[in-house]
XYZ file of N, CA, C and O in Angstrom:
516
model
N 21.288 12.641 -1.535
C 20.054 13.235 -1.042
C 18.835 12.418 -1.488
O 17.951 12.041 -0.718
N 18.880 12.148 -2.983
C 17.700 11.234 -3.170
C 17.675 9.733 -2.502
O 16.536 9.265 -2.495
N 18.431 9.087 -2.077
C 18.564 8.239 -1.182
C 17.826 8.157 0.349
O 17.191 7.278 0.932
N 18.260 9.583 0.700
C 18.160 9.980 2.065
C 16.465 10.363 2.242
O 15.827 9.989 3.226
N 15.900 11.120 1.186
C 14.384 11.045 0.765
C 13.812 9.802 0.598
O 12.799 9.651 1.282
N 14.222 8.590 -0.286
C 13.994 7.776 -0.594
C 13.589 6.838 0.627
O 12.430 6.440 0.515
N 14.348 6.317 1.936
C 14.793 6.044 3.070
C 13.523 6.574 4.051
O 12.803 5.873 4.762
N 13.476 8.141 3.847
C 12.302 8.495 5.432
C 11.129 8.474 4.233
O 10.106 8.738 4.866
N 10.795 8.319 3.003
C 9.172 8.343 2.804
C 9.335 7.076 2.973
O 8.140 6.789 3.049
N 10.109 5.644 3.145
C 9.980 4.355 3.097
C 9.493 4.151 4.448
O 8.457 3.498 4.572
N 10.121 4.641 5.564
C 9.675 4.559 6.858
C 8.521 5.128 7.165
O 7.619 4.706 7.889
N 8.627 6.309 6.448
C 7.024 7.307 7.151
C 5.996 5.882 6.451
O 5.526 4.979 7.141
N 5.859 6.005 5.100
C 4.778 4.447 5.008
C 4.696 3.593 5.512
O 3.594 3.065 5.664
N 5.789 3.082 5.985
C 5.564 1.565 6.845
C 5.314 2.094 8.555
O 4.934 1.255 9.373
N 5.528 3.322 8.916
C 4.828 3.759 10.039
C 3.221 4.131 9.825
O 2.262 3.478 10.239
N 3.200 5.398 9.043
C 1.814 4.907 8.382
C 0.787 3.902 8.643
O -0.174 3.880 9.413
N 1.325 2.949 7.657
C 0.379 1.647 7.600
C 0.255 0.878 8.365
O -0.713 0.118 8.354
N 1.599 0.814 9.659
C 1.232 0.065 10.591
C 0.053 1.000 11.632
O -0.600 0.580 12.587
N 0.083 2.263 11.083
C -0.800 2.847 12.331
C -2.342 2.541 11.743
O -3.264 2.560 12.559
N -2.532 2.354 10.804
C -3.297 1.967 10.224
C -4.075 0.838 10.870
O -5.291 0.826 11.063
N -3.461 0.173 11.085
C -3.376 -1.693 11.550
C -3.677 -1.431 13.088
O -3.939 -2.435 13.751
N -3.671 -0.246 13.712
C -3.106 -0.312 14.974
C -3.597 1.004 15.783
O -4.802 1.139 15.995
N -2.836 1.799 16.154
C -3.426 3.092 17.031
C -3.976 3.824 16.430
O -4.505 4.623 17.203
N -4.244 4.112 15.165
C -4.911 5.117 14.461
C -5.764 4.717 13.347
O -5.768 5.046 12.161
N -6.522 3.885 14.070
C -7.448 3.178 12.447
C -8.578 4.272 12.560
O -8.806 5.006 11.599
N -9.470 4.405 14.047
C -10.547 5.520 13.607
C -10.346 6.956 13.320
O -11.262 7.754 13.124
N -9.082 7.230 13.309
C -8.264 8.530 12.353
C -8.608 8.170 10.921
O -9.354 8.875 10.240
N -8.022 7.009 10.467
C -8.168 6.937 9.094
C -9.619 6.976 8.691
O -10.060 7.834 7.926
N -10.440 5.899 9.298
C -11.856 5.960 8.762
C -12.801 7.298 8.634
O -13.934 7.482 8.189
N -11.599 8.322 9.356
C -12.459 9.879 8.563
C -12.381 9.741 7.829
O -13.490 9.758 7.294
N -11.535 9.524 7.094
C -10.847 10.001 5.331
C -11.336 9.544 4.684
O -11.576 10.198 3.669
N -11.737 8.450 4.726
C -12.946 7.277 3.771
C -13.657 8.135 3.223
O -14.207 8.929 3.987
N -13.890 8.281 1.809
C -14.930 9.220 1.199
C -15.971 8.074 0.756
O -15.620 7.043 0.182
N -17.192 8.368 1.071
C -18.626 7.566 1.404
C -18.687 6.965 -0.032
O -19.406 5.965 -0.043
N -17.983 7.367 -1.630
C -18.362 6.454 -2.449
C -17.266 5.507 -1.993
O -16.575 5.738 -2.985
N -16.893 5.060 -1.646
C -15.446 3.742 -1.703
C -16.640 2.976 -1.631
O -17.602 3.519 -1.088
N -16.776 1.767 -2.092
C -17.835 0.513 -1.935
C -17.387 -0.410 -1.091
O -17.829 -1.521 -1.385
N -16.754 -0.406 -0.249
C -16.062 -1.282 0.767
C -16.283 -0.512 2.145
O -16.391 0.699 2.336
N -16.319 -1.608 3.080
C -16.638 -1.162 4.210
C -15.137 -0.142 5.000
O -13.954 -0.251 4.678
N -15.575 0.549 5.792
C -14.601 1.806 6.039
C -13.364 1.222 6.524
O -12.238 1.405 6.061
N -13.927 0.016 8.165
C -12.770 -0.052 8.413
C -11.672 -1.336 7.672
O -10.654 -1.808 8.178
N -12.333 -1.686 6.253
C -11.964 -2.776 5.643
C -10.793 -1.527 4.644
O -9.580 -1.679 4.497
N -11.389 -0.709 4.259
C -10.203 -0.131 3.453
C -9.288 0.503 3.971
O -8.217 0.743 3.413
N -9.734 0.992 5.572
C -8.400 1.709 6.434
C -7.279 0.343 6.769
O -6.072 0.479 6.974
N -8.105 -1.086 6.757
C -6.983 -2.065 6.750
C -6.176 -2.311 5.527
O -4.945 -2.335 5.513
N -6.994 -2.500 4.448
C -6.458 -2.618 3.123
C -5.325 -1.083 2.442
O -4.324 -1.209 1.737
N -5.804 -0.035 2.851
C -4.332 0.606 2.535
C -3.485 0.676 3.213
O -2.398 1.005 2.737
N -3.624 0.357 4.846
C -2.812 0.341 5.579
C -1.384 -0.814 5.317
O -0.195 -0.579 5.532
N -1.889 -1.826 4.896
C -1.214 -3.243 4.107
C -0.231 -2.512 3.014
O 0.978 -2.403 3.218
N -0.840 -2.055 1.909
C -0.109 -1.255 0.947
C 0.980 -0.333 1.259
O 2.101 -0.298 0.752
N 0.520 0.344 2.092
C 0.964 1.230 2.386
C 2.936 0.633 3.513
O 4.055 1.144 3.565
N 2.485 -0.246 3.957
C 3.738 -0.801 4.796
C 4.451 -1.436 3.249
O 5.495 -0.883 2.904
N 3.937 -2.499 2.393
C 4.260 -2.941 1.358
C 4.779 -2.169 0.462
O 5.601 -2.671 -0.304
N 4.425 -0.733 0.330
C 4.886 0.274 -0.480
C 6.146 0.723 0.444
O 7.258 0.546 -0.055
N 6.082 1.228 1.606
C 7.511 1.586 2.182
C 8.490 0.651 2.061
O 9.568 1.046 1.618
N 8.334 -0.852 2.440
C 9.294 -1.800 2.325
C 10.007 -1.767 1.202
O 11.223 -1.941 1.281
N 9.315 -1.513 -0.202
C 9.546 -1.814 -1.685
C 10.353 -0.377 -1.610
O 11.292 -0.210 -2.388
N 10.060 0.467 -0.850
C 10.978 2.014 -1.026
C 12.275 1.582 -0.687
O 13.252 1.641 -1.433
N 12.247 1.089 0.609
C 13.457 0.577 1.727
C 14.292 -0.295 1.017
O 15.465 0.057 0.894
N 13.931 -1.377 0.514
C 14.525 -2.580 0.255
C 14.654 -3.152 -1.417
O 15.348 -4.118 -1.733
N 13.765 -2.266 -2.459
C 13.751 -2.857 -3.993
C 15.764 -2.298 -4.253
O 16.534 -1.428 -3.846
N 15.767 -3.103 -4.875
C 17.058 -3.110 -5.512
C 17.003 -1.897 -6.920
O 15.912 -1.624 -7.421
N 18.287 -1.262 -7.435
C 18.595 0.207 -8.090
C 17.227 -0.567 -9.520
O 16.065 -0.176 -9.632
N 17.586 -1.156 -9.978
C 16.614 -1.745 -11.398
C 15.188 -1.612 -11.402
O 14.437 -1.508 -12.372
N 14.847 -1.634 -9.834
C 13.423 -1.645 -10.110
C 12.590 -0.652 -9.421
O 11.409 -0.880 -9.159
N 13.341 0.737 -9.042
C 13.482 1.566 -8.263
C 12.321 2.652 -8.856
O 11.337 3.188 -8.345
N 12.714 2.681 -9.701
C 11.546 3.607 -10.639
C 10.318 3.555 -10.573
O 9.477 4.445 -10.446
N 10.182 1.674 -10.729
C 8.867 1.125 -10.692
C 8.131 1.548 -9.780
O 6.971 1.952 -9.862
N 8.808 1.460 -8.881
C 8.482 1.396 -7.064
C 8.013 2.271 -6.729
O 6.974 2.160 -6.077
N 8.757 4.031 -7.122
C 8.591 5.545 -7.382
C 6.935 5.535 -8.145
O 6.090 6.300 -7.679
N 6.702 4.936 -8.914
C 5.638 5.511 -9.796
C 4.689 4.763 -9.271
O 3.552 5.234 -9.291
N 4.937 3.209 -8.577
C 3.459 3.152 -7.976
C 3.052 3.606 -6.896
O 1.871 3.582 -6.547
N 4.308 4.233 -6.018
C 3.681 4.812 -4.755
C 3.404 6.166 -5.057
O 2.845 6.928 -4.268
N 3.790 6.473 -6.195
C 3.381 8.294 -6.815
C 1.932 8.109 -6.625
O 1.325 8.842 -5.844
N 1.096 6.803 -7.554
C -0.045 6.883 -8.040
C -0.727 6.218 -6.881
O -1.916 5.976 -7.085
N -0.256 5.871 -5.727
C -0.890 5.294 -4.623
C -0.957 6.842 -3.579
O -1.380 6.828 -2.423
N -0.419 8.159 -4.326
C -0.643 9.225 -2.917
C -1.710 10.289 -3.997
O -2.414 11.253 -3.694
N -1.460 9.638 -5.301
C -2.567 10.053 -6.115
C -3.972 9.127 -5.808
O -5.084 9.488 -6.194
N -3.765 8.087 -5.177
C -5.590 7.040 -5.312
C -5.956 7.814 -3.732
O -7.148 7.804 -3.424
N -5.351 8.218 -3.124
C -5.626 8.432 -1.408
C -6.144 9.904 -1.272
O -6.811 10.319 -0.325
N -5.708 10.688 -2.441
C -6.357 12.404 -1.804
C -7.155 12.483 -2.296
O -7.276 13.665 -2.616
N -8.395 11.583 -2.846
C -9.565 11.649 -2.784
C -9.866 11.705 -0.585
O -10.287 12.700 0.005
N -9.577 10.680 -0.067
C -9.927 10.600 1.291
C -9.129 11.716 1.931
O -9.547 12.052 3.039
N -8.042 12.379 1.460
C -8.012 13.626 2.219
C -9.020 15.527 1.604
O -9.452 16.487 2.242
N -8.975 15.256 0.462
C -9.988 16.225 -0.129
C -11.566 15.481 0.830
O -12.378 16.223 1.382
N -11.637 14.594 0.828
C -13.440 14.460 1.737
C -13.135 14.340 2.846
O -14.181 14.221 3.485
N -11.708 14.267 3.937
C -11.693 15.094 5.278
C -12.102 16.601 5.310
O -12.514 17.181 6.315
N -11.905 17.254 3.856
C -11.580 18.532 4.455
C -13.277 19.334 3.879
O -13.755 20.364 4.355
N -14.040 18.270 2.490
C -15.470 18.780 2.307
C -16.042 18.624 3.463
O -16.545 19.648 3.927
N -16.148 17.461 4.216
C -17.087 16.196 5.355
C -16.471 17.474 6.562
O -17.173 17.437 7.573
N -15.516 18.389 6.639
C -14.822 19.026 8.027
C -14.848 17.648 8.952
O -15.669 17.814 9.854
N -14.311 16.531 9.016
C -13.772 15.601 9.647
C -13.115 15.622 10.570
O -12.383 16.569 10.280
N -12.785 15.276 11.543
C -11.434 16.164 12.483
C -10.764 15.297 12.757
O -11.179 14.786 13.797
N -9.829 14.772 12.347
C -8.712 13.702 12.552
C -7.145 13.851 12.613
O -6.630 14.784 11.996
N -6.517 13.143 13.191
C -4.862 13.468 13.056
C -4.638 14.961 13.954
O -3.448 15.269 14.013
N -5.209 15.550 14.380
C -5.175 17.438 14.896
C -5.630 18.152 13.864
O -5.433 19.340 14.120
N -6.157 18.011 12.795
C -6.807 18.557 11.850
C -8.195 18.671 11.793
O -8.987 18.188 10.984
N -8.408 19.498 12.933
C -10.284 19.945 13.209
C -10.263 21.443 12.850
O -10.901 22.196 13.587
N -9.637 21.927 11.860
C -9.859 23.323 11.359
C -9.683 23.525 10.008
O -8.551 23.513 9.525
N -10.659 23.708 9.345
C -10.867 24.279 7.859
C -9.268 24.533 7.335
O -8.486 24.059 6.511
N -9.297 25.231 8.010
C -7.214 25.865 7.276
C -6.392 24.720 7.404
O -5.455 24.626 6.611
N -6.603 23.608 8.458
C -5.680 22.894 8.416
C -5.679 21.763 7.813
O -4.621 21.229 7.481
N -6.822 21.245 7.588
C -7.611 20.167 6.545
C -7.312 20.592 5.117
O -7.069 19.771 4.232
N -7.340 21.969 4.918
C -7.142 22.280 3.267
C -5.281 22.441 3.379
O -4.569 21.860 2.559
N -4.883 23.025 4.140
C -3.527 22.405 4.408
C -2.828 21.592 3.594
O -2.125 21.701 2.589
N -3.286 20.606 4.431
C -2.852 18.993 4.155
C -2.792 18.439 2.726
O -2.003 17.678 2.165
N -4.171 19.243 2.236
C -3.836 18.721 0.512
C -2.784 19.141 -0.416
O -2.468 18.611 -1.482
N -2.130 20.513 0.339
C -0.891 20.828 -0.067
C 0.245 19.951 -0.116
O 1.098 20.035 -0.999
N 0.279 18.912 1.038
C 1.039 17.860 1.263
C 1.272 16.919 0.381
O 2.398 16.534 0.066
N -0.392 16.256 -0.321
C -0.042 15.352 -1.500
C 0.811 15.243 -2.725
O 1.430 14.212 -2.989
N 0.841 16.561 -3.638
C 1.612 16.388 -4.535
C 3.072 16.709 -4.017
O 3.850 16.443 -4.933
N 3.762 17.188 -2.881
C 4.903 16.990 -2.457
C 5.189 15.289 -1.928
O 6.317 14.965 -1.557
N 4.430 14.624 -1.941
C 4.675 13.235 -1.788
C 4.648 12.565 -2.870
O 5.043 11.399 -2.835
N 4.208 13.099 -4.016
C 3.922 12.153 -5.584
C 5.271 13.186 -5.887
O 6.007 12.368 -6.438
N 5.870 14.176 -5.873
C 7.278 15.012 -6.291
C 8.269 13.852 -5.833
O 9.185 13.527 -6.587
N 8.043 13.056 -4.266
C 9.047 12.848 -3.684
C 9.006 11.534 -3.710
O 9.820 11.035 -2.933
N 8.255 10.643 -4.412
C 8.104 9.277 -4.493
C 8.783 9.497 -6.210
O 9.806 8.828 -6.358
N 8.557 9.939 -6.896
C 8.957 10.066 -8.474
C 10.707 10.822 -8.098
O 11.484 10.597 -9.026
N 11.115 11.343 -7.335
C 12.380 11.777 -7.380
C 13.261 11.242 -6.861
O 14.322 11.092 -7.467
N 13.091 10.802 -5.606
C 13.803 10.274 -4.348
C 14.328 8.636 -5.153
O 15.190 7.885 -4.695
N 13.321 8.355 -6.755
C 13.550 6.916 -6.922
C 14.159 6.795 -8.650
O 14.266 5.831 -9.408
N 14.455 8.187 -8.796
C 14.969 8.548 -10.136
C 16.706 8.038 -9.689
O 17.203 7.793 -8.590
N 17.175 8.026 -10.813
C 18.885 7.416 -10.623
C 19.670 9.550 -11.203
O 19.430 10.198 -12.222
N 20.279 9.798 -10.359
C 20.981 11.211 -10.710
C 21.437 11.200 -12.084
O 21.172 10.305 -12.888
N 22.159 12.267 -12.331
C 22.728 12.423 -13.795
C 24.136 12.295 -13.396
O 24.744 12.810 -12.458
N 24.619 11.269 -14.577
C 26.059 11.082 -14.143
C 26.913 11.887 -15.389
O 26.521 12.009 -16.549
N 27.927 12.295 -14.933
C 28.812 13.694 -15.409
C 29.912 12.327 -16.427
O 30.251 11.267 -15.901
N 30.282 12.712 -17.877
C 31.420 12.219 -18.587
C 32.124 12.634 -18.722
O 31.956 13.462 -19.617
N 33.557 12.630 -18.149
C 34.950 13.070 -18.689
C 35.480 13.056 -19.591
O 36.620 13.518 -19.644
């Protein structure tokens, strides 16, 4: 199962980030919260990059460095809900999320993605006979 988790958050990121790159960049540039010091659609490119780079490293890092991989994309869905907490102050309307309930929603979503980047990349407990 942690495999099988491991596998679709690797894809959902590298779908993600390519949408990033691609059909959904002025989606992202809601999320931009106005302190970032970089221009909007420079950081919807720049996490979008990460973000494919982070799925690949889900998809493809080998068992040794698996952990690593887990904890920086934990702390990469921890650097990003700043831009979904200022979709939902800014009422932004992006992704189908033009309603108060569904914008505060969504922040429910983050720490089930920092649960599932830290678990999906943990090694199970193995049983001794």
């Amino acid at each position: 199962m942690r495999s099988f988790v491991r596998v679709l958050l690797g894809i959902a990121l590298v779908f993600a980030g390519t949408s990033h790159l691609t059909f959904a960049r002025k989606d992202f540039q809601a999320q931009v919260p106005e302190f970032v010091p970089l221009d909007t659609d420079a950081t919807v490119l720049a996490s979008g990059v990460a973000e494919i780079g982070l799925g690949s490293a889900l998809l493809f890092t080998g068992r040794r460095r698996r952990r690593l991989v887990g904890n920086v994309a934990a702390w990469f869905f921890v650097a990003v809900f700043p831009g979904n907490l200022s979709q939902w102050v800014n009422r932004r309307s992006a992704f189908g999320l033009d309603t108060d309930t569904k914008r505060i929603g969504r922040l429910f979503g983050q720490p089930l993605l920092i649960a599932a980047s830290l678990w999906s990349t943990r090694g199970g407990t193995r049983r001794r006979s």
